[in-house]
Amino acid sequence: MWITLIAMPTCAYAMQSLEVLHWWTSSGEQQSAAVLKERLADRNLLWVDYPVRGGGGDSAMAVLKARVIDRSPPGAAQIIGPDIQHWAQLGFLSPLHHAQLDDTSLFYPVVNELIRVQGQTVAIPLSIHRINWMWLNPSVFERLDIPLPTTWSQLESSAPVLRAAGIIPLAHGNEPWQNATLFEIVLLSQAGASFYRQYFIDRDESALTDPSVVAAFEQLRTLKTLMDPHINQREWQQASRLVADGEAAVQIMGDWVKGEFSAWGLVPGEDYLCLPVPGTNEQHLYSIDTFVMFLDEPNAVPMPTFIDTLLSPDLQRDFSLAKGTIPARKDLPVTAFDDCSRASHHVFGQASQSGMLAPSIAHSMAMSPESEDAVFEIVHRFFNDERMTPELAAIQLAQTLRALK
């Protein structure tokens, strides 16, 4: 929805507005959204905020569906992954005609494929997340003279020393999407990007019965032993706070954690460190921030302004600096970024060419929300039910993936 606001006598011009639905509600996410709002305001377009709380965007998508059914969609919305194709095929999305969006050389192949449906561009790419990160408080490891963990066994062996010092070895929140995030990272670590895609995307029968999946569930259960008893209903940013405050040593989570640390004033390399999850140095488990538009009038003024702003080099750079991501545009230098982002940028570029990219299941890059829920349910049940064996969890997940094929 877009509205032309009546100019007050003191204003030289009228400002237009664009209602934007999204799920950026944590401190870091709000700080990065503020970058967008300010740049749009500079171009005489007011971002009318419609945030929907909930990790991963499930709640936001439920609200969006209700609004579309009610024939009152927002002007723009944060929609990611295959959901873009779903909404486009239903005929709800505005086609986006823009010179830079049509220039495929500006984006990585996986981004070009994501934003186009049947040859028509329907989404604006903004930034790229790397999810297979460990976030560490260096002062904890220095004070206790513990080596930084680069393997699962090192992380596990450090737990007794950390616990003796009153520190949580691994900060986590017992929510379905957080558990699914941890599982997909562990599976990537155990079996690699090629197997990950064969299992989750192709659902190849040999992959569905491979012992690597049982091993991943076993590792997930081992990681749970490194957590504290208060994980129920803990949100991801609360787990990040534990690491920032030195109450926990490590969190395994995507690079939106870095955006949170930045919003809290933490300095990369001093107050926190990032390490790739063991076994994933050259692999990139990704999620891509994208926006779509629902304007009834494709030539309405807000559309080109919104697209121009989101694709501008300065905005993509400054947004990613605040969000913890890397720009969706591949032509932008990242020399001003920290080591974590430069590593993400390098690995994404290399993985794009070598086949080491892995689309996140937990973050809507490879499945519909309904399919995600089916996967989440099994992983979450295994995480919380000690009677469920890794073998049984692997069998049930394989059955579910076969049914979704």
Tab-separated table of C-alpha atoms in Angstrom:
chain	number	residue	atom	x	y	z
A	1	MET	CA	0.000	0.000	0.000
A	2	TRP	CA	1.278	3.496	-0.765
A	3	ILE	CA	-0.129	6.837	0.195
A	4	THR	CA	0.584	10.396	-0.864
A	5	LEU	CA	0.761	12.555	2.223
A	6	ILE	CA	-0.617	16.099	2.097
A	7	ALA	CA	2.220	18.571	2.414
A	8	MET	CA	2.032	20.928	5.363
A	9	PRO	CA	2.448	24.635	4.593
A	10	THR	CA	6.009	24.546	5.913
A	11	CYS	CA	7.004	21.705	3.556
A	12	ALA	CA	8.307	22.325	0.067
A	13	TYR	CA	6.883	19.049	-1.235
A	14	ALA	CA	4.674	16.132	-0.353
A	15	MET	CA	6.293	12.962	0.913
A	16	GLN	CA	4.966	9.610	-0.225
A	17	SER	CA	4.840	6.591	2.030
A	18	LEU	CA	5.283	2.874	1.587
A	19	GLU	CA	4.137	0.349	4.164
A	20	VAL	CA	6.755	-2.383	4.616
A	21	LEU	CA	6.109	-5.689	6.399
A	22	HIS	CA	9.178	-7.442	7.850
A	23	TRP	CA	10.425	-9.432	10.860
A	24	TRP	CA	13.426	-7.333	11.901
A	25	THR	CA	12.681	-6.705	15.573
A	26	SER	CA	15.915	-7.359	17.508
A	27	SER	CA	18.336	-4.529	18.327
A	28	GLY	CA	20.681	-5.308	15.447
A	29	GLU	CA	17.840	-5.817	13.004
A	30	GLN	CA	16.208	-2.543	13.995
A	31	GLN	CA	19.514	-0.746	13.563
A	32	SER	CA	19.937	-2.128	10.056
A	33	ALA	CA	16.308	-1.334	9.166
A	34	ALA	CA	16.939	2.231	10.329
A	35	VAL	CA	19.598	2.539	7.610
A	36	LEU	CA	16.942	1.722	5.014
A	37	LYS	CA	14.413	4.102	6.509
A	38	GLU	CA	16.865	6.989	6.552
A	39	ARG	CA	17.971	6.482	2.954
A	40	LEU	CA	14.391	6.249	1.752
A	41	ALA	CA	13.504	9.412	3.652
A	42	ASP	CA	16.403	11.149	1.912
A	43	ARG	CA	14.633	10.309	-1.341
A	44	ASN	CA	11.293	11.600	-0.115
A	45	LEU	CA	9.783	8.180	0.613
A	46	LEU	CA	8.535	7.393	4.108
A	47	TRP	CA	8.931	3.772	5.274
A	48	VAL	CA	5.760	2.970	7.244
A	49	ASP	CA	6.907	0.243	9.620
A	50	TYR	CA	4.977	-3.017	9.968
A	51	PRO	CA	7.257	-5.322	12.006
A	52	VAL	CA	6.069	-8.805	13.017
A	53	ARG	CA	8.046	-10.422	15.804
A	54	GLY	CA	9.260	-14.009	15.422
A	55	GLY	CA	12.541	-15.647	14.430
A	56	GLY	CA	12.766	-16.771	10.826
A	57	GLY	CA	9.677	-14.877	9.658
A	58	ASP	CA	7.001	-17.557	10.166
A	59	SER	CA	4.735	-15.170	12.062
A	60	ALA	CA	5.308	-12.439	9.480
A	61	MET	CA	4.250	-14.757	6.665
A	62	ALA	CA	1.088	-15.721	8.540
A	63	VAL	CA	0.215	-12.046	8.976
A	64	LEU	CA	0.979	-11.337	5.325
A	65	LYS	CA	-1.333	-14.117	4.150
A	66	ALA	CA	-4.130	-12.758	6.328
A	67	ARG	CA	-3.680	-9.274	4.922
A	68	VAL	CA	-3.622	-10.473	1.324
A	69	ILE	CA	-6.781	-12.512	1.909
A	70	ASP	CA	-8.312	-9.355	3.368
A	71	ARG	CA	-7.223	-7.495	0.218
A	72	SER	CA	-5.066	-5.073	2.174
A	73	PRO	CA	-1.479	-6.131	1.444
A	74	PRO	CA	1.412	-3.866	2.410
A	75	GLY	CA	3.209	-1.995	-0.338
A	76	ALA	CA	6.335	-4.100	0.169
A	77	ALA	CA	7.216	-7.160	2.227
A	78	GLN	CA	10.212	-9.209	3.227
A	79	ILE	CA	9.708	-12.541	1.458
A	80	ILE	CA	12.610	-14.922	0.958
A	81	GLY	CA	13.487	-18.182	-0.774
A	82	PRO	CA	10.953	-20.357	-2.656
A	83	ASP	CA	8.132	-18.344	-1.108
A	84	ILE	CA	8.927	-15.700	-3.730
A	85	GLN	CA	8.016	-18.140	-6.494
A	86	HIS	CA	4.867	-19.206	-4.655
A	87	TRP	CA	3.561	-15.646	-4.277
A	88	ALA	CA	4.515	-14.776	-7.867
A	89	GLN	CA	2.732	-17.797	-9.326
A	90	LEU	CA	-0.401	-16.803	-7.422
A	91	GLY	CA	-0.220	-13.466	-9.238
A	92	PHE	CA	0.158	-11.242	-6.186
A	93	LEU	CA	3.614	-9.749	-6.774
A	94	SER	CA	4.297	-6.638	-8.819
A	95	PRO	CA	6.709	-7.223	-11.724
A	96	LEU	CA	9.829	-5.145	-11.189
A	97	HIS	CA	11.214	-3.373	-14.236
A	98	HIS	CA	14.561	-1.838	-13.432
A	99	ALA	CA	17.831	-1.612	-15.341
A	100	GLN	CA	20.008	-2.791	-12.457
A	101	LEU	CA	17.714	-5.688	-11.579
A	102	ASP	CA	17.847	-6.764	-15.221
A	103	ASP	CA	21.656	-6.691	-15.200
A	104	THR	CA	22.479	-10.273	-14.255
A	105	SER	CA	26.192	-9.469	-14.038
A	106	LEU	CA	25.552	-7.531	-10.794
A	107	PHE	CA	24.496	-10.624	-8.860
A	108	TYR	CA	25.632	-14.163	-8.171
A	109	PRO	CA	23.860	-16.886	-10.200
A	110	VAL	CA	22.004	-18.159	-7.119
A	111	VAL	CA	20.673	-14.635	-6.517
A	112	ASN	CA	19.598	-14.179	-10.129
A	113	GLU	CA	17.736	-17.480	-9.979
A	114	LEU	CA	16.033	-16.531	-6.727
A	115	ILE	CA	14.622	-13.161	-7.802
A	116	ARG	CA	13.229	-14.278	-11.171
A	117	VAL	CA	10.132	-16.323	-11.865
A	118	GLN	CA	9.373	-17.421	-15.436
A	119	GLY	CA	11.763	-14.803	-16.789
A	120	GLN	CA	10.241	-11.933	-14.819
A	121	THR	CA	11.996	-10.158	-11.957
A	122	VAL	CA	9.794	-10.060	-8.852
A	123	ALA	CA	12.179	-9.500	-5.914
A	124	ILE	CA	14.917	-7.093	-4.834
A	125	PRO	CA	18.041	-8.722	-3.345
A	126	LEU	CA	19.590	-6.846	-0.439
A	127	SER	CA	22.127	-8.945	1.447
A	128	ILE	CA	23.469	-12.459	2.022
A	129	HIS	CA	23.805	-14.243	5.381
A	130	ARG	CA	26.286	-16.968	6.254
A	131	ILE	CA	24.761	-19.237	8.879
A	132	ASN	CA	27.520	-21.767	9.696
A	133	TRP	CA	29.326	-19.582	12.268
A	134	MET	CA	30.473	-20.016	15.845
A	135	TRP	CA	30.534	-16.804	17.904
A	136	LEU	CA	32.985	-16.780	20.799
A	137	ASN	CA	33.888	-14.575	23.737
A	138	PRO	CA	37.708	-14.453	23.534
A	139	SER	CA	38.211	-13.218	27.102
A	140	VAL	CA	36.631	-16.417	28.436
A	141	PHE	CA	39.075	-18.619	26.550
A	142	GLU	CA	42.056	-16.413	27.418
A	143	ARG	CA	41.225	-16.240	31.119
A	144	LEU	CA	40.790	-20.012	31.412
A	145	ASP	CA	43.697	-20.765	29.058
A	146	ILE	CA	41.493	-22.841	26.750
A	147	PRO	CA	42.339	-23.093	23.023
A	148	LEU	CA	39.721	-21.750	20.632
A	149	PRO	CA	37.726	-24.759	19.392
A	150	THR	CA	38.203	-25.660	15.750
A	151	THR	CA	36.787	-29.185	16.093
A	152	TRP	CA	33.730	-30.631	17.830
A	153	SER	CA	35.951	-32.620	20.186
A	154	GLN	CA	37.793	-29.459	21.263
A	155	LEU	CA	34.500	-27.746	22.026
A	156	GLU	CA	33.318	-30.763	24.002
A	157	SER	CA	36.582	-31.169	25.938
A	158	SER	CA	36.494	-27.511	27.023
A	159	ALA	CA	33.082	-27.937	28.682
A	160	PRO	CA	34.260	-29.202	32.110
A	161	VAL	CA	36.686	-26.293	32.528
A	162	LEU	CA	34.058	-23.781	31.448
A	163	ARG	CA	31.415	-25.222	33.741
A	164	ALA	CA	33.825	-25.227	36.688
A	165	ALA	CA	34.224	-21.503	36.110
A	166	GLY	CA	30.442	-21.010	36.024
A	167	ILE	CA	30.322	-20.441	32.256
A	168	ILE	CA	27.848	-22.052	29.835
A	169	PRO	CA	29.837	-23.885	27.132
A	170	LEU	CA	27.195	-23.427	24.410
A	171	ALA	CA	24.433	-20.792	24.468
A	172	HIS	CA	21.232	-21.822	22.717
A	173	GLY	CA	17.468	-21.365	22.723
A	174	ASN	CA	15.083	-24.317	22.584
A	175	GLU	CA	12.867	-23.100	19.751
A	176	PRO	CA	12.020	-25.243	16.702
A	177	TRP	CA	13.795	-22.962	14.226
A	178	GLN	CA	16.896	-22.667	16.419
A	179	ASN	CA	17.093	-26.453	16.780
A	180	ALA	CA	16.620	-26.890	13.032
A	181	THR	CA	19.361	-24.322	12.396
A	182	LEU	CA	21.746	-26.238	14.627
A	183	PHE	CA	20.850	-29.554	12.978
A	184	GLU	CA	21.363	-28.336	9.407
A	185	ILE	CA	24.722	-26.833	10.397
A	186	VAL	CA	25.773	-30.112	12.008
A	187	LEU	CA	24.686	-32.113	8.944
A	188	LEU	CA	26.695	-29.763	6.713
A	189	SER	CA	29.667	-30.265	9.023
A	190	GLN	CA	29.310	-34.046	9.012
A	191	ALA	CA	28.668	-34.640	5.325
A	192	GLY	CA	29.461	-31.535	3.251
A	193	ALA	CA	27.523	-29.273	0.902
A	194	SER	CA	27.086	-31.815	-1.903
A	195	PHE	CA	25.485	-34.346	0.432
A	196	TYR	CA	23.440	-31.593	2.112
A	197	ARG	CA	21.838	-30.731	-1.235
A	198	GLN	CA	21.333	-34.382	-2.172
A	199	TYR	CA	19.576	-34.913	1.139
A	200	PHE	CA	17.445	-31.799	1.596
A	201	ILE	CA	16.974	-30.578	-1.990
A	202	ASP	CA	17.170	-33.622	-4.286
A	203	ARG	CA	16.002	-36.051	-1.572
A	204	ASP	CA	18.058	-38.750	-3.212
A	205	GLU	CA	17.243	-42.165	-1.767
A	206	SER	CA	20.866	-43.049	-1.112
A	207	ALA	CA	21.270	-39.833	0.870
A	208	LEU	CA	18.063	-40.361	2.826
A	209	THR	CA	19.407	-43.643	4.189
A	210	ASP	CA	23.027	-42.538	4.626
A	211	PRO	CA	24.557	-43.037	8.111
A	212	SER	CA	25.773	-39.425	8.054
A	213	VAL	CA	22.275	-38.340	9.091
A	214	VAL	CA	22.341	-40.594	12.152
A	215	ALA	CA	25.767	-39.170	12.991
A	216	ALA	CA	24.372	-35.637	12.704
A	217	PHE	CA	21.563	-36.435	15.145
A	218	GLU	CA	24.108	-38.008	17.503
A	219	GLN	CA	26.226	-34.844	17.337
A	220	LEU	CA	23.161	-32.696	17.954
A	221	ARG	CA	22.412	-34.660	21.124
A	222	THR	CA	26.030	-34.283	22.257
A	223	LEU	CA	25.843	-30.526	21.714
A	224	LYS	CA	22.754	-30.367	23.901
A	225	THR	CA	24.873	-31.659	26.809
A	226	LEU	CA	26.952	-28.478	26.504
A	227	MET	CA	23.928	-26.249	27.102
A	228	ASP	CA	22.438	-24.971	30.353
A	229	PRO	CA	19.043	-26.018	31.801
A	230	HIS	CA	17.397	-22.671	30.997
A	231	ILE	CA	17.214	-22.955	27.204
A	232	ASN	CA	13.422	-23.222	26.953
A	233	GLN	CA	11.853	-20.170	25.293
A	234	ARG	CA	15.218	-18.388	25.094
A	235	GLU	CA	15.378	-16.251	21.980
A	236	TRP	CA	18.501	-16.219	19.833
A	237	GLN	CA	19.493	-12.680	20.830
A	238	GLN	CA	19.271	-13.651	24.497
A	239	ALA	CA	21.763	-16.426	23.804
A	240	SER	CA	23.958	-13.859	22.042
A	241	ARG	CA	23.766	-11.636	25.117
A	242	LEU	CA	25.109	-14.478	27.265
A	243	VAL	CA	28.170	-14.718	25.006
A	244	ALA	CA	28.627	-10.946	24.938
A	245	ASP	CA	28.515	-10.775	28.746
A	246	GLY	CA	30.899	-13.690	29.224
A	247	GLU	CA	28.232	-15.885	30.790
A	248	ALA	CA	28.567	-18.281	27.854
A	249	ALA	CA	31.570	-19.170	25.720
A	250	VAL	CA	30.067	-19.994	22.316
A	251	GLN	CA	26.917	-19.597	20.234
A	252	ILE	CA	26.317	-21.389	16.921
A	253	MET	CA	24.131	-19.147	14.787
A	254	GLY	CA	24.016	-17.036	11.618
A	255	ASP	CA	25.780	-13.728	11.145
A	256	TRP	CA	22.793	-11.709	12.323
A	257	VAL	CA	24.483	-12.263	15.691
A	258	LYS	CA	27.210	-9.894	14.504
A	259	GLY	CA	24.583	-7.266	13.763
A	260	GLU	CA	23.356	-7.660	17.326
A	261	PHE	CA	26.875	-7.338	18.732
A	262	SER	CA	27.369	-4.198	16.643
A	263	ALA	CA	24.155	-2.661	17.995
A	264	TRP	CA	25.452	-3.322	21.522
A	265	GLY	CA	28.717	-1.556	20.776
A	266	LEU	CA	30.944	-4.647	20.758
A	267	VAL	CA	34.178	-4.551	18.760
A	268	PRO	CA	34.934	-7.466	16.403
A	269	GLY	CA	38.231	-9.167	17.125
A	270	GLU	CA	38.266	-7.790	20.664
A	271	ASP	CA	34.895	-8.383	22.309
A	272	TYR	CA	33.952	-11.337	20.131
A	273	LEU	CA	35.397	-13.678	17.524
A	274	CYS	CA	33.897	-15.700	14.707
A	275	LEU	CA	35.012	-19.128	13.557
A	276	PRO	CA	33.420	-21.335	10.900
A	277	VAL	CA	31.619	-24.294	12.431
A	278	PRO	CA	34.009	-27.284	12.476
A	279	GLY	CA	34.316	-28.906	9.076
A	280	THR	CA	32.702	-26.023	7.154
A	281	ASN	CA	35.595	-23.641	6.437
A	282	GLU	CA	35.018	-23.716	2.676
A	283	GLN	CA	31.250	-24.090	2.768
A	284	HIS	CA	28.570	-21.428	2.898
A	285	LEU	CA	25.150	-22.195	4.396
A	286	TYR	CA	23.247	-19.173	3.167
A	287	SER	CA	20.065	-17.140	3.448
A	288	ILE	CA	19.352	-14.082	1.289
A	289	ASP	CA	17.421	-10.974	2.344
A	290	THR	CA	14.945	-9.985	-0.371
A	291	PHE	CA	11.906	-7.727	-0.689
A	292	VAL	CA	8.880	-7.932	-2.980
A	293	MET	CA	6.214	-5.367	-3.799
A	294	PHE	CA	2.430	-5.568	-3.864
A	295	LEU	CA	1.581	-2.237	-5.478
A	296	ASP	CA	-1.543	-2.237	-7.638
A	297	GLU	CA	0.016	0.422	-9.845
A	298	PRO	CA	3.397	-0.840	-11.114
A	299	ASN	CA	4.376	2.661	-12.279
A	300	ALA	CA	3.641	4.274	-8.918
A	301	VAL	CA	6.436	6.558	-7.762
A	302	PRO	CA	7.368	4.507	-4.639
A	303	MET	CA	8.440	1.524	-6.723
A	304	PRO	CA	11.477	2.949	-8.560
A	305	THR	CA	12.497	4.891	-5.454
A	306	PHE	CA	12.346	1.771	-3.296
A	307	ILE	CA	14.289	-0.305	-5.828
A	308	ASP	CA	16.874	2.411	-6.492
A	309	THR	CA	17.503	2.783	-2.784
A	310	LEU	CA	17.823	-0.920	-1.982
A	311	LEU	CA	20.193	-1.511	-4.891
A	312	SER	CA	22.398	1.548	-4.391
A	313	PRO	CA	26.005	0.586	-3.577
A	314	ASP	CA	26.186	2.836	-0.509
A	315	LEU	CA	22.983	1.420	0.944
A	316	GLN	CA	23.944	-2.194	0.330
A	317	ARG	CA	27.299	-1.557	1.975
A	318	ASP	CA	25.959	0.345	4.993
A	319	PHE	CA	23.047	-2.023	5.516
A	320	SER	CA	25.333	-5.060	5.529
A	321	LEU	CA	27.744	-3.345	7.913
A	322	ALA	CA	24.841	-2.908	10.332
A	323	LYS	CA	23.182	-6.296	9.714
A	324	GLY	CA	26.311	-8.460	9.762
A	325	THR	CA	25.764	-9.647	6.185
A	326	ILE	CA	27.527	-9.147	2.869
A	327	PRO	CA	25.930	-7.175	-0.002
A	328	ALA	CA	23.831	-9.027	-2.551
A	329	ARG	CA	25.651	-7.102	-5.281
A	330	LYS	CA	28.860	-8.937	-6.114
A	331	ASP	CA	30.564	-5.871	-7.610
A	332	LEU	CA	30.988	-4.070	-4.266
A	333	PRO	CA	34.328	-4.119	-2.413
A	334	VAL	CA	34.315	-5.344	1.187
A	335	THR	CA	37.591	-3.774	2.293
A	336	ALA	CA	35.746	-1.712	4.935
A	337	PHE	CA	34.190	-4.842	6.449
A	338	ASP	CA	35.546	-6.871	9.370
A	339	ASP	CA	37.289	-10.243	9.123
A	340	CYS	CA	34.042	-12.208	9.568
A	341	SER	CA	32.316	-10.491	6.652
A	342	ARG	CA	35.380	-10.597	4.425
A	343	ALA	CA	35.621	-14.327	5.078
A	344	SER	CA	31.910	-14.749	4.283
A	345	HIS	CA	32.344	-12.781	1.050
A	346	HIS	CA	35.351	-14.821	-0.030
A	347	VAL	CA	33.794	-18.179	0.817
A	348	PHE	CA	30.486	-17.314	-0.879
A	349	GLY	CA	32.285	-16.347	-4.074
A	350	GLN	CA	34.440	-19.472	-4.041
A	351	ALA	CA	31.552	-21.745	-3.051
A	352	SER	CA	29.432	-20.320	-5.882
A	353	GLN	CA	32.015	-21.628	-8.333
A	354	SER	CA	32.932	-24.881	-6.599
A	355	GLY	CA	29.464	-26.142	-5.689
A	356	MET	CA	29.937	-25.672	-1.937
A	357	LEU	CA	26.884	-23.455	-1.416
A	358	ALA	CA	24.084	-24.855	0.737
A	359	PRO	CA	20.634	-23.190	0.921
A	360	SER	CA	19.376	-23.047	4.497
A	361	ILE	CA	16.348	-25.198	5.225
A	362	ALA	CA	15.783	-23.541	8.587
A	363	HIS	CA	15.812	-20.084	6.989
A	364	SER	CA	13.429	-20.620	4.087
A	365	MET	CA	15.930	-20.960	1.250
A	366	ALA	CA	14.906	-24.383	-0.018
A	367	MET	CA	11.405	-25.317	1.143
A	368	SER	CA	7.925	-23.956	1.547
A	369	PRO	CA	6.942	-22.934	5.093
A	370	GLU	CA	4.695	-25.997	5.347
A	371	SER	CA	7.569	-28.329	4.430
A	372	GLU	CA	9.880	-26.532	6.841
A	373	ASP	CA	7.382	-27.077	9.645
A	374	ALA	CA	7.403	-30.825	8.992
A	375	VAL	CA	11.204	-30.913	9.260
A	376	PHE	CA	11.211	-28.635	12.301
A	377	GLU	CA	8.741	-30.890	14.119
A	378	ILE	CA	10.940	-33.980	13.869
A	379	VAL	CA	14.174	-32.221	14.810
A	380	HIS	CA	12.533	-30.378	17.687
A	381	ARG	CA	10.925	-33.564	19.012
A	382	PHE	CA	14.266	-35.381	18.896
A	383	PHE	CA	15.983	-32.494	20.671
A	384	ASN	CA	13.479	-32.620	23.526
A	385	ASP	CA	12.754	-36.347	23.815
A	386	GLU	CA	15.703	-38.383	25.052
A	387	ARG	CA	13.787	-41.595	24.298
A	388	MET	CA	13.909	-40.859	20.567
A	389	THR	CA	17.063	-42.429	19.167
A	390	PRO	CA	19.195	-40.853	16.411
A	391	GLU	CA	18.332	-43.850	14.229
A	392	LEU	CA	14.590	-43.303	14.681
A	393	ALA	CA	14.915	-39.570	14.057
A	394	ALA	CA	16.810	-40.242	10.821
A	395	ILE	CA	14.142	-42.726	9.672
A	396	GLN	CA	11.295	-40.307	10.435
A	397	LEU	CA	13.006	-37.384	8.753
A	398	ALA	CA	13.690	-39.507	5.663
A	399	GLN	CA	10.031	-40.517	5.541
A	400	THR	CA	8.994	-36.877	5.749
A	401	LEU	CA	11.387	-35.783	3.003
A	402	ARG	CA	10.167	-38.605	0.735
A	403	ALA	CA	6.593	-37.455	1.262
A	404	LEU	CA	7.577	-33.879	0.380
A	405	LYS	CA	9.422	-34.844	-2.804
